[in-house]
Tab-separated table of C-alpha atoms in Angstrom:
chain	number	residue	atom	x	y	z
T	1	MET	CA	57.184	47.518	85.271
T	2	SER	CA	59.721	44.839	84.563
T	3	THR	CA	60.793	42.750	87.498
T	4	ALA	CA	64.484	43.289	86.768
T	5	ARG	CA	64.058	47.034	86.962
T	6	ALA	CA	62.051	46.811	90.168
T	7	ALA	CA	64.636	44.503	91.724
T	8	ALA	CA	67.511	46.770	90.706
T	9	ALA	CA	65.721	49.823	92.054
T	10	ALA	CA	64.950	48.035	95.338
T	11	ALA	CA	68.578	46.936	95.663
T	12	ALA	CA	69.803	50.475	94.976
T	13	VAL	CA	67.478	51.888	97.641
T	14	PHE	CA	68.536	49.250	100.168
T	15	VAL	CA	72.262	49.822	99.609
T	16	ALA	CA	71.712	53.589	99.784
T	17	LEU	CA	69.876	53.197	103.099
T	18	LEU	CA	72.650	51.026	104.570
T	19	LEU	CA	75.380	53.453	103.488
T	20	GLN	CA	73.340	56.358	104.772
T	21	VAL	CA	73.042	54.977	108.301
T	22	SER	CA	76.410	53.228	108.634
T	23	LEU	CA	79.080	54.920	106.504
T	24	ALA	CA	77.757	58.446	105.986
T	25	PRO	CA	77.586	59.426	109.698
T	26	HIS	CA	81.374	59.142	109.880
T	27	LEU	CA	81.568	61.886	107.270
T	28	ALA	CA	78.657	63.853	108.714
T	29	TRP	CA	78.813	67.597	108.918
T	30	GLN	CA	76.901	68.839	111.955
T	31	GLY	CA	75.062	65.535	111.855
T	32	VAL	CA	73.767	66.177	108.351
T	33	VAL	CA	74.519	63.321	105.969
T	34	PRO	CA	74.013	63.060	102.213
T	35	ASN	CA	70.533	61.764	101.481
T	36	LEU	CA	71.511	58.851	99.253
T	37	VAL	CA	67.989	57.424	99.085
T	38	LEU	CA	66.813	60.744	97.688
T	39	LEU	CA	69.543	60.586	95.025
T	40	VAL	CA	68.301	57.159	93.923
T	41	VAL	CA	64.761	58.506	93.568
T	42	VAL	CA	65.964	61.538	91.593
T	43	ALA	CA	68.033	59.302	89.278
T	44	ALA	CA	64.952	57.154	88.678
T	45	ALA	CA	62.846	60.239	87.997
T	46	LEU	CA	65.335	61.694	85.509
T	47	THR	CA	65.598	58.483	83.520
T	48	ARG	CA	62.247	56.769	84.002
T	49	GLY	CA	59.790	59.624	84.507
T	50	PRO	CA	57.494	60.627	87.329
T	51	GLN	CA	55.269	57.574	87.565
T	52	PHE	CA	58.021	55.072	88.279
T	53	ALA	CA	59.845	57.567	90.494
T	54	MET	CA	56.777	58.265	92.615
T	55	VAL	CA	56.202	54.574	93.290
T	56	LEU	CA	59.894	54.104	94.054
T	57	GLY	CA	59.854	57.237	96.228
T	58	PHE	CA	56.920	55.935	98.223
T	59	ALA	CA	58.570	52.553	98.795
T	60	ALA	CA	61.953	54.082	99.656
T	61	GLY	CA	60.370	56.653	101.954
T	62	ALA	CA	58.343	54.001	103.762
T	63	LEU	CA	61.560	52.024	104.258
T	64	LEU	CA	63.319	55.128	105.642
T	65	ASP	CA	60.353	55.654	107.967
T	66	LEU	CA	60.322	52.101	109.293
T	67	ALA	CA	63.990	51.039	109.325
T	68	PRO	CA	65.618	51.013	112.790
T	69	PRO	CA	67.124	54.410	113.577
T	70	ALA	CA	63.874	56.135	112.550
T	71	ASP	CA	61.642	57.261	115.396
T	72	HIS	CA	59.287	59.683	113.661
T	73	THR	CA	55.767	59.058	112.439
T	74	ALA	CA	55.826	56.651	109.500
T	75	GLY	CA	54.802	58.163	106.174
T	76	ARG	CA	56.649	61.464	106.488
T	77	TRP	CA	59.629	60.531	104.314
T	78	ALA	CA	57.261	58.573	102.057
T	79	LEU	CA	55.237	61.709	101.328
T	80	ALA	CA	58.379	63.815	100.841
T	81	LEU	CA	59.911	61.356	98.374
T	82	VAL	CA	56.660	60.879	96.435
T	83	VAL	CA	56.621	64.620	95.837
T	84	VAL	CA	60.307	64.506	94.886
T	85	GLY	CA	59.547	61.759	92.360
T	86	TYR	CA	56.803	63.924	90.875
T	87	VAL	CA	58.819	67.149	90.775
T	88	ALA	CA	62.017	65.590	89.445
T	89	GLY	CA	60.037	63.520	86.957
T	90	ARG	CA	58.538	66.627	85.416
T	91	VAL	CA	62.054	67.940	84.708
T	92	ARG	CA	62.980	64.951	82.600
T	93	SER	CA	63.420	65.818	78.963
T	94	GLU	CA	63.548	63.516	75.984
T	95	ALA	CA	67.265	63.941	75.415
T	96	SER	CA	69.630	62.845	78.143
T	97	PRO	CA	69.662	65.663	80.696
T	98	THR	CA	72.634	67.992	80.892
T	99	ALA	CA	74.870	68.191	83.950
T	100	THR	CA	73.362	71.536	84.939
T	101	THR	CA	69.849	70.120	84.772
T	102	VAL	CA	70.822	67.147	86.924
T	103	VAL	CA	72.561	69.252	89.567
T	104	SER	CA	69.761	71.796	89.789
T	105	THR	CA	67.160	69.021	89.936
T	106	VAL	CA	69.050	67.379	92.795
T	107	ALA	CA	69.338	70.682	94.649
T	108	ALA	CA	65.646	71.439	94.217
T	109	SER	CA	64.643	67.898	95.184
T	110	SER	CA	66.827	67.938	98.277
T	111	PHE	CA	65.354	71.262	99.338
T	112	VAL	CA	61.787	70.102	98.697
T	113	ALA	CA	62.257	66.770	100.480
T	114	THR	CA	63.887	68.080	103.652
T	115	SER	CA	61.514	71.045	103.884
T	116	LEU	CA	58.472	68.871	103.318
T	117	PHE	CA	59.688	66.420	105.943
T	118	ALA	CA	60.172	69.308	108.380
T	119	MET	CA	56.742	70.707	107.525
T	120	THR	CA	54.920	67.446	108.209
T	121	GLY	CA	56.875	67.343	111.459
T	122	LEU	CA	55.597	70.814	112.317
T	123	LEU	CA	52.020	69.808	111.455
T	124	LEU	CA	52.215	66.677	113.590
T	125	GLY	CA	53.908	68.582	116.406
T	126	GLU	CA	57.035	66.425	116.298
T	127	LEU	CA	59.483	69.131	115.363
T	128	SER	CA	61.013	71.044	118.221
T	129	VAL	CA	63.947	72.831	116.624
T	130	GLY	CA	64.115	76.509	115.803
T	131	VAL	CA	63.788	78.013	112.345
T	132	GLY	CA	67.471	78.910	112.191
T	133	GLU	CA	68.555	75.379	112.990
T	134	LEU	CA	66.025	74.030	110.507
T	135	LEU	CA	67.243	76.229	107.673
T	136	LEU	CA	70.837	75.307	108.466
T	137	VAL	CA	70.034	71.598	108.201
T	138	VAL	CA	68.083	72.101	104.963
T	139	GLY	CA	70.943	74.132	103.487
T	140	LEU	CA	73.640	71.669	104.518
T	141	ALA	CA	71.575	68.794	103.131
T	142	VAL	CA	71.319	70.549	99.761
T	143	VAL	CA	75.089	71.151	99.723
T	144	TRP	CA	75.824	67.508	100.586
T	145	ASP	CA	73.497	66.149	97.933
T	146	VAL	CA	74.890	68.466	95.262
T	147	VAL	CA	78.465	67.547	96.197
T	148	LEU	CA	77.715	63.841	95.843
T	149	THR	CA	75.722	64.215	92.620
T	150	PRO	CA	78.658	63.853	90.165
T	151	PHE	CA	79.715	60.607	91.847
T	152	VAL	CA	76.360	58.980	92.484
T	153	LEU	CA	73.941	60.122	89.797
T	154	PRO	CA	75.743	59.071	86.553
T	155	PRO	CA	76.115	55.371	87.477
T	156	LEU	CA	72.579	55.230	88.852
T	157	MET	CA	71.121	56.882	85.760
T	158	ALA	CA	73.139	54.581	83.519
T	159	MET	CA	71.758	51.615	85.441
T	160	PHE	CA	68.155	52.771	85.138
T	161	ARG	CA	68.628	53.583	81.445
T	162	ARG	CA	70.101	50.208	80.668
T	163	LEU	CA	67.192	48.471	82.376
T	164	GLU	CA	64.698	50.256	80.152
T	165	PRO	CA	62.437	47.682	78.537
T	166	ALA	CA	62.965	47.291	74.788
T	167	ARG	CA	60.691	49.706	72.992
T	168	LEU	CA	58.952	48.136	70.039
T	169	ALA	CA	56.855	50.253	67.760
R	1	MET	CA	49.613	71.285	79.050
R	2	ALA	CA	51.672	70.396	76.007
R	3	LEU	CA	49.737	67.186	75.838
R	4	LEU	CA	46.416	69.033	75.731
R	5	GLU	CA	47.575	71.342	72.981
R	6	ARG	CA	48.830	68.462	70.976
R	7	THR	CA	45.663	66.448	71.252
R	8	SER	CA	43.371	69.381	70.519
R	9	GLY	CA	45.510	70.329	67.537
R	10	SER	CA	45.245	66.830	66.203
R	11	ARG	CA	41.508	66.804	66.658
R	12	GLY	CA	41.205	70.107	64.791
R	13	THR	CA	42.977	68.879	61.722
R	14	GLY	CA	41.635	65.390	62.006
R	15	THR	CA	38.090	66.040	60.750
R	16	GLY	CA	38.709	63.501	58.048
R	17	PRO	CA	40.755	63.061	54.941
R	18	GLY	CA	37.849	64.377	52.850
R	19	ALA	CA	38.214	67.914	54.253
R	20	SER	CA	40.840	68.980	51.729
R	21	PRO	CA	40.190	66.665	48.829
R	22	THR	CA	41.930	67.890	45.733
R	23	GLY	CA	44.213	70.941	46.082
R	24	ARG	CA	47.197	69.247	47.668
R	25	SER	CA	49.090	66.290	46.364
R	26	ARG	CA	48.531	62.850	47.713
R	27	ARG	CA	52.006	62.754	49.171
R	28	SER	CA	51.476	65.604	51.603
R	29	LEU	CA	48.193	64.055	52.673
R	30	ALA	CA	49.890	60.769	53.358
R	31	ALA	CA	52.652	62.538	55.240
R	32	ARG	CA	50.156	64.388	57.347
R	33	ARG	CA	48.257	61.236	58.106
R	34	GLU	CA	51.472	59.561	59.107
R	35	ARG	CA	52.331	62.426	61.395
R	36	ARG	CA	48.893	62.226	62.911
R	37	GLU	CA	49.285	58.521	63.432
R	38	ARG	CA	52.525	59.141	65.222
R	39	ARG	CA	50.919	61.762	67.436
R	40	TRP	CA	48.107	59.487	68.395
R	41	SER	CA	50.157	56.365	68.831
R	42	PRO	CA	50.544	55.673	72.530
R	43	GLY	CA	54.190	56.584	72.811
R	44	PRO	CA	55.876	55.213	75.891
R	45	ASP	CA	56.323	58.647	77.400
R	46	LEU	CA	52.803	59.896	76.949
R	47	ASP	CA	51.526	56.620	78.237
R	48	ARG	CA	53.668	56.888	81.287
R	49	GLN	CA	53.078	60.499	82.179
R	50	ARG	CA	49.358	60.839	81.721
R	51	PRO	CA	48.137	59.413	85.034
R	52	SER	CA	50.989	60.789	87.098
R	53	ARG	CA	48.890	63.464	88.798
R	54	SER	CA	46.315	60.970	90.011
R	55	LEU	CA	49.173	58.712	91.099
R	56	LEU	CA	50.658	61.653	93.024
R	57	VAL	CA	47.364	62.131	94.838
R	58	ALA	CA	47.026	58.399	95.477
R	59	LEU	CA	50.519	58.022	96.893
R	60	GLY	CA	50.160	61.227	98.903
R	61	LEU	CA	47.012	59.825	100.453
R	62	ALA	CA	48.818	56.542	101.069
R	63	SER	CA	51.493	58.466	102.992
R	64	ALA	CA	48.796	60.245	104.981
R	65	THR	CA	47.239	56.861	105.748
R	66	LEU	CA	50.582	55.616	107.023
R	67	MET	CA	50.865	58.665	109.293
R	68	THR	CA	47.331	58.157	110.572
R	69	LEU	CA	47.975	54.483	111.249
R	70	ASP	CA	51.135	55.353	113.108
R	71	LEU	CA	49.470	58.074	115.165
R	72	THR	CA	46.390	56.087	116.229
R	73	ALA	CA	46.628	53.751	119.184
R	74	GLY	CA	50.283	54.547	119.699
R	75	GLY	CA	51.285	53.050	116.368
R	76	ALA	CA	50.102	49.566	117.307
R	77	ALA	CA	49.075	48.871	113.720
R	78	LEU	CA	52.554	49.518	112.366
R	79	ASP	CA	54.528	47.867	115.155
R	80	PRO	CA	54.585	44.428	113.473
R	81	VAL	CA	55.739	46.027	110.211
R	82	ARG	CA	58.427	47.959	112.058
R	83	GLY	CA	59.485	44.718	113.717
R	84	VAL	CA	59.808	42.902	110.388
R	85	VAL	CA	61.736	45.780	108.811
R	86	ALA	CA	63.999	45.969	111.868
R	87	ASP	CA	64.707	42.247	111.626
R	88	VAL	CA	65.708	42.602	107.985
R	89	VAL	CA	67.487	45.959	107.994
R	90	GLY	CA	69.021	45.730	111.479
R	91	PRO	CA	71.387	42.819	110.782
R	92	ALA	CA	72.205	44.370	107.403
R	93	GLU	CA	73.157	47.605	109.148
R	94	ALA	CA	75.318	45.687	111.585
R	95	GLY	CA	76.983	43.925	108.646
R	96	ALA	CA	77.510	47.183	106.779
R	97	THR	CA	79.101	48.772	109.845
R	98	ALA	CA	81.372	45.762	110.258
R	99	LEU	CA	82.377	46.063	106.595
R	100	VAL	CA	82.887	49.789	106.792
R	101	SER	CA	84.880	50.032	110.030
R	102	PRO	CA	88.142	48.527	108.694
R	103	VAL	CA	87.987	50.982	105.786
R	104	LEU	CA	87.509	53.866	108.176
R	105	ALA	CA	90.427	52.655	110.269
R	106	VAL	CA	92.852	52.798	107.333
R	107	PRO	CA	93.707	56.526	107.617
R	108	ASP	CA	94.220	56.106	111.361
R	109	PHE	CA	96.611	53.260	110.726
R	110	PHE	CA	98.773	55.346	108.490
R	111	ARG	CA	98.556	58.460	110.582
R	112	THR	CA	99.718	57.119	113.935
R	113	HIS	CA	102.098	54.551	115.239
R	114	SER	CA	100.504	51.588	116.876
R	115	SER	CA	102.307	52.180	120.150
R	116	LEU	CA	100.990	55.721	120.338
R	117	ARG	CA	97.536	54.493	119.549
R	118	GLU	CA	97.652	51.962	122.334
R	119	GLU	CA	98.829	54.592	124.733
R	120	VAL	CA	96.073	56.982	123.704
R	121	ALA	CA	93.485	54.241	124.053
R	122	ALA	CA	94.749	53.343	127.535
R	123	LEU	CA	94.772	56.976	128.633
R	124	GLU	CA	91.306	57.557	127.227
R	125	GLU	CA	90.018	54.562	129.085
R	126	GLU	CA	91.576	55.766	132.304
R	127	ASN	CA	90.233	59.237	131.732
R	128	THR	CA	86.755	57.880	131.144
R	129	ALA	CA	86.898	55.802	134.293
R	130	LEU	CA	88.121	58.732	136.392
R	131	ARG	CA	85.536	61.052	134.940
R	132	ALA	CA	82.721	58.623	135.617
R	133	GLU	CA	83.967	58.247	139.182
R	134	LEU	CA	84.148	61.996	139.609
R	135	GLY	CA	80.708	62.451	138.126
R	136	SER	CA	78.890	60.194	140.514
R	137	ALA	CA	81.088	60.588	143.605
R	138	ALA	CA	79.315	63.670	144.905
R	139	PHE	CA	75.936	62.145	144.270
R	140	GLN	CA	76.935	58.955	146.003
R	141	ARG	CA	78.225	60.873	149.003
R	142	ASN	CA	75.018	62.824	149.284
R	143	ARG	CA	72.977	59.761	148.827
R	144	LEU	CA	74.840	57.998	151.612
R	145	ALA	CA	74.256	60.871	153.962
R	146	ALA	CA	70.620	61.315	153.075
R	147	TYR	CA	69.546	57.700	153.024
R	148	ASP	CA	71.457	55.970	155.698
R	149	GLU	CA	69.624	52.729	155.202
R	150	LEU	CA	70.903	52.562	151.654
R	151	THR	CA	74.502	52.313	152.840
R	152	ALA	CA	74.501	48.612	152.361
R	153	THR	CA	73.347	48.789	148.779
R	154	ALA	CA	75.157	51.983	147.808
R	155	GLU	CA	78.177	49.919	147.037
R	156	ASP	CA	76.385	48.272	144.149
R	157	LEU	CA	75.069	51.409	142.542
R	158	GLY	CA	76.158	49.575	139.410
R	159	TYR	CA	73.631	47.712	137.309
R	160	SER	CA	73.735	44.765	134.963
R	161	LEU	CA	74.533	45.875	131.440
R	162	VAL	CA	74.012	44.309	128.036
R	163	PRO	CA	77.061	45.356	126.016
R	164	SER	CA	76.316	46.423	122.449
R	165	ARG	CA	77.635	48.565	119.649
R	166	VAL	CA	76.082	51.411	117.704
R	167	VAL	CA	75.531	50.269	114.123
R	168	GLY	CA	73.338	52.983	112.601
R	169	TRP	CA	72.920	56.712	113.016
R	170	GLY	CA	69.824	58.696	112.143
R	171	PRO	CA	70.484	61.673	109.856
R	172	ALA	CA	70.058	65.239	111.097
R	173	GLN	CA	67.594	65.695	108.226
R	174	SER	CA	65.139	63.662	110.279
R	175	PHE	CA	65.412	66.288	113.040
R	176	SER	CA	65.684	63.625	115.702
R	177	SER	CA	68.743	62.073	117.303
R	178	THR	CA	68.407	58.323	117.260
R	179	VAL	CA	70.861	55.454	116.799
R	180	THR	CA	70.535	51.730	116.168
R	181	ILE	CA	72.325	49.318	118.517
R	182	ASP	CA	73.019	45.685	117.732
R	183	ALA	CA	71.233	44.240	120.766
R	184	GLY	CA	67.523	43.468	120.693
R	185	THR	CA	64.933	41.461	122.527
R	186	ASP	CA	67.088	38.330	122.104
R	187	ALA	CA	69.704	40.019	124.285
R	188	GLY	CA	67.111	41.016	126.875
R	189	VAL	CA	66.658	44.592	125.667
R	190	GLN	CA	63.148	46.023	125.964
R	191	PRO	CA	61.722	49.490	125.274
R	192	ASP	CA	62.201	52.092	128.027
R	193	MET	CA	65.535	50.814	129.247
R	194	THR	CA	68.430	53.112	130.079
R	195	VAL	CA	71.420	53.172	127.745
R	196	VAL	CA	74.797	54.248	129.108
R	197	SER	CA	78.371	54.342	127.872
R	198	GLY	CA	81.623	54.388	129.783
R	199	ALA	CA	81.316	58.154	130.133
R	200	GLY	CA	77.707	58.543	131.209
R	201	LEU	CA	74.087	58.556	130.130
R	202	VAL	CA	73.414	58.017	126.416
R	203	GLY	CA	69.645	57.725	126.142
R	204	ARG	CA	66.810	55.266	126.330
R	205	VAL	CA	65.506	52.445	124.173
R	206	VAL	CA	62.373	53.499	122.290
R	207	SER	CA	61.763	50.323	120.311
R	208	ALA	CA	63.399	46.929	120.185
R	209	GLY	CA	63.490	44.414	117.357
R	210	ARG	CA	64.750	40.873	117.674
R	211	THR	CA	68.431	41.692	117.121
R	212	THR	CA	68.504	45.497	117.067
R	213	ALA	CA	67.001	48.338	119.046
R	214	THR	CA	66.480	52.044	118.458
R	215	VAL	CA	67.862	54.419	121.075
R	216	LEU	CA	66.655	57.993	121.546
R	217	LEU	CA	69.689	60.047	122.569
R	218	ILE	CA	69.357	62.558	125.404
R	219	ILE	CA	70.474	65.343	123.048
R	220	ASP	CA	67.228	64.913	121.083
R	221	PRO	CA	64.883	67.871	121.603
R	222	ALA	CA	62.055	65.450	122.343
R	223	SER	CA	64.000	63.758	125.138
R	224	THR	CA	63.363	64.800	128.717
R	225	VAL	CA	65.390	63.324	131.553
R	226	GLY	CA	64.685	63.820	135.227
R	227	ALA	CA	68.011	65.004	136.595
R	228	ARG	CA	69.485	66.414	139.748
R	229	ILE	CA	72.603	68.322	140.647
R	230	GLY	CA	74.918	65.846	142.309
R	231	ASP	CA	76.221	68.321	144.898
R	232	THR	CA	73.001	69.955	146.041
R	233	LEU	CA	70.440	67.309	145.035
R	234	ASP	CA	68.324	69.986	143.346
R	235	MET	CA	65.967	68.356	140.918
R	236	GLY	CA	65.122	69.441	137.402
R	237	PHE	CA	64.351	68.389	133.875
R	238	LEU	CA	66.959	68.050	131.191
R	239	THR	CA	66.121	68.481	127.526
R	240	GLY	CA	68.315	68.208	124.458
R	241	ARG	CA	68.908	70.757	121.753
R	242	GLY	CA	69.168	68.334	118.864
R	243	VAL	CA	72.725	69.312	118.032
R	244	VAL	CA	75.494	66.724	117.774
R	245	GLY	CA	79.170	67.494	118.273
R	246	ASP	CA	80.876	70.193	120.290
R	247	GLU	CA	77.718	72.271	120.454
R	248	GLY	CA	75.751	69.301	121.788
R	249	ARG	CA	74.677	70.888	125.047
R	250	LEU	CA	71.667	70.121	127.209
R	251	ASP	CA	69.323	72.533	128.950
R	252	LEU	CA	68.401	71.900	132.571
R	253	GLU	CA	65.405	73.564	134.135
R	254	LEU	CA	65.411	73.290	137.909
R	255	VAL	CA	62.214	72.721	139.856
R	256	ASP	CA	63.416	75.024	142.614
R	257	ARG	CA	63.737	78.258	140.724
R	258	THR	CA	65.853	79.963	143.356
R	259	ALA	CA	68.581	77.339	143.330
R	260	VAL	CA	71.733	78.375	141.517
R	261	PRO	CA	74.104	75.512	140.709
R	262	ALA	CA	77.827	76.111	140.657
R	263	ARG	CA	79.938	75.809	137.571
R	264	ALA	CA	81.299	72.281	136.996
R	265	ASP	CA	78.740	70.716	139.323
R	266	SER	CA	77.945	67.244	138.105
R	267	VAL	CA	74.450	66.352	136.934
R	268	VAL	CA	73.126	62.814	137.421
R	269	THR	CA	69.856	61.067	136.632
R	270	TRP	CA	67.200	61.273	139.234
R	271	GLY	CA	65.657	57.941	138.381
R	272	SER	CA	62.116	56.924	137.622
R	273	ASP	CA	59.753	54.529	139.300
R	274	GLY	CA	60.857	50.982	138.538
R	275	GLY	CA	63.998	52.155	136.787
R	276	ALA	CA	62.176	52.899	133.517
R	277	PRO	CA	63.023	54.708	131.387
R	278	TYR	CA	65.981	55.989	133.410
R	279	VAL	CA	67.693	54.384	136.384
R	280	SER	CA	69.044	56.699	139.045
R	281	GLY	CA	72.542	57.940	139.677
R	282	VAL	CA	73.936	57.759	136.150
R	283	PRO	CA	76.252	60.715	135.472
R	284	ILE	CA	75.023	62.900	132.631
R	285	GLY	CA	77.266	65.940	132.416
R	286	ARG	CA	78.697	69.017	134.013
R	287	VAL	CA	77.201	72.484	134.487
R	288	THR	CA	78.892	74.973	132.196
R	289	ARG	CA	76.684	78.068	132.297
R	290	VAL	CA	73.732	79.424	134.220
R	291	TYR	CA	71.468	82.014	132.671
R	292	SER	CA	68.864	83.661	134.830
R	293	SER	CA	65.808	85.049	133.153
R	294	LEU	CA	64.265	87.892	135.158
R	295	ARG	CA	61.073	87.809	133.166
R	296	GLU	CA	60.375	84.145	133.710
R	297	THR	CA	62.028	84.132	137.150
R	298	SER	CA	63.756	80.864	136.350
R	299	GLN	CA	67.237	79.616	135.676
R	300	ARG	CA	68.393	78.039	132.493
R	301	VAL	CA	71.319	75.796	133.241
R	302	VAL	CA	73.466	74.618	130.354
R	303	VAL	CA	74.926	71.166	130.822
R	304	ASP	CA	77.831	69.737	128.838
R	305	PRO	CA	77.303	65.985	128.520
R	306	TYR	CA	80.139	63.621	129.426
R	307	VAL	CA	79.306	61.417	126.464
R	308	ASP	CA	80.672	62.479	123.095
R	309	PHE	CA	77.640	61.837	120.914
R	310	GLY	CA	79.613	62.382	117.747
R	311	SER	CA	81.662	59.253	118.367
R	312	LEU	CA	79.375	56.790	120.081
R	313	ASP	CA	80.538	53.221	119.766
R	314	VAL	CA	80.233	50.749	122.628
R	315	VAL	CA	77.221	51.311	124.846
R	316	GLY	CA	75.502	49.285	127.551
R	317	VAL	CA	71.806	48.772	128.133
R	318	VAL	CA	70.799	48.606	131.786
R	319	VAL	CA	68.824	45.415	132.372
R	320	PRO	CA	67.510	43.783	135.567
R	321	THR	CA	70.030	41.441	137.154
R	322	GLY	CA	69.471	37.876	136.044
R	323	THR	CA	68.135	38.731	132.602
R	324	THR	CA	68.551	35.914	130.108
R	325	SER	CA	70.512	37.165	127.155
R	326	ASP	CA	72.170	35.883	124.012
R	327	ARG	CA	75.477	37.332	125.166
R	328	ALA	CA	77.482	37.672	128.380
R	329	LEU	CA	76.184	40.428	130.650
R	330	VAL	CA	78.366	42.888	132.521
R	331	GLY	CA	77.385	42.366	136.157
R	332	PRO	CA	77.057	45.077	138.822
R	333	ASP	CA	80.502	44.106	140.106
R	334	GLY	CA	82.042	44.827	136.730
R	335	GLU	CA	82.616	41.158	135.980
R	336	LEU	CA	81.350	39.400	132.891
R	337	SER	CA	78.693	36.935	133.915
R	338	ASP	CA	78.644	33.885	131.676
R	339	GLU	CA	75.063	32.994	131.106
R	340	PRO	CA	74.506	29.308	130.417
R	341	GLY	CA	72.819	30.127	127.131
R	342	GLY	CA	75.259	32.837	126.153
R	343	GLY	CA	77.938	31.649	123.797
R	344	GLU	CA	78.972	34.701	121.850
R	345	GLN	CA	80.587	37.724	123.374
């Protein structure tokens, strides 16, 4: 993995985290904010494949778990985003993905990530909200992420594609 | 799967160039060999995707290890890491909020005249002050009557506060209601301290970094506050519902199951031993509904909090009087106390 790509990915995750905790809550809808960190991981998966995306997902998730407003058991977002990196990475095709593919991948990833996070919470006994509330949050999160996809994903994917190391036969 | 098919197909035809010696022309043989070469060459994609399942398992186990580390011994193993991350991300969050707030203020600027805005701000402030007074007045009266010896100290029911601002909000996707404030151990903030705003109780500090701290809001489902009805002094436990905004109500379960509070009775904190995590007498909210459950023979009291958790901004952390801090403390008398070491406001 080239250092430039790793640095760019780390910077993207960091900026996404900052926006997610400081700017996004002002636009929040029932407290649900767009999961920008997830969008970065999906963009990485669609352009760079599952392996890179899983590593990035783990690092980004661990950061989400440890950065200040978080109070849950560390490792829950990490696990969710690793799985997202894997799932979204499998979708990647050789040609540049179509808009429909990107949007449906984001929707699926958002659903998988939030549900998985809720499930680990249930397993660890940290979740104390009802099923209805839970489904509402999962649904709103999917809507938010899909709405932001046309604005966030293209520049991110362009960035990751440009940082691809030169392929020599 | 495609990979397997491809490799097995290659192996099947790749028994050697001598398998079909004469019939075909040399050109097709060469072309086939070239194709085979291309199949077997470690293309960047094949190379990258092959070990991804084992990587998935490895990273999944790494996540599980993190969870285990965090769950054993109260997360002592991860506390230093959390501290380091808080020291890096906390100031960045504060900076991002500072950058973002002028942008957010732009629509307001265009929408309202400055004079109107000032007036609204003044009225809001007055309203907040009156509401806080109203909220604790009944409790204070009762307290005076019940504990006569506390008359002398009842006047300073106030506490020393470390003023701070909310700089980060946890997403609802995390299913917990937490915020970051820009005051940490340098300002004298420690875990298990009460956090209040001008309107009432906000929550308690769950962890503190050097310059930032994480606050668990009382609307979080995991938060339980010992509370009592200000007018009758009935005690109970208040839990959140995890909903922000207009629906952000709290549920109060009274210890005395026969007590029925009146509508609009104020609810205040009951206070814990040593003032941690909650000091006593802080107004929390007002009773809006009482449901009685015949089956469980108990009352469920719905409390509307005074604090608007959707628009938290300036909050205060209750600290012991005389705490050394990196900023001026708000004293129990409402005056700013200029600490010798405190330069910045």
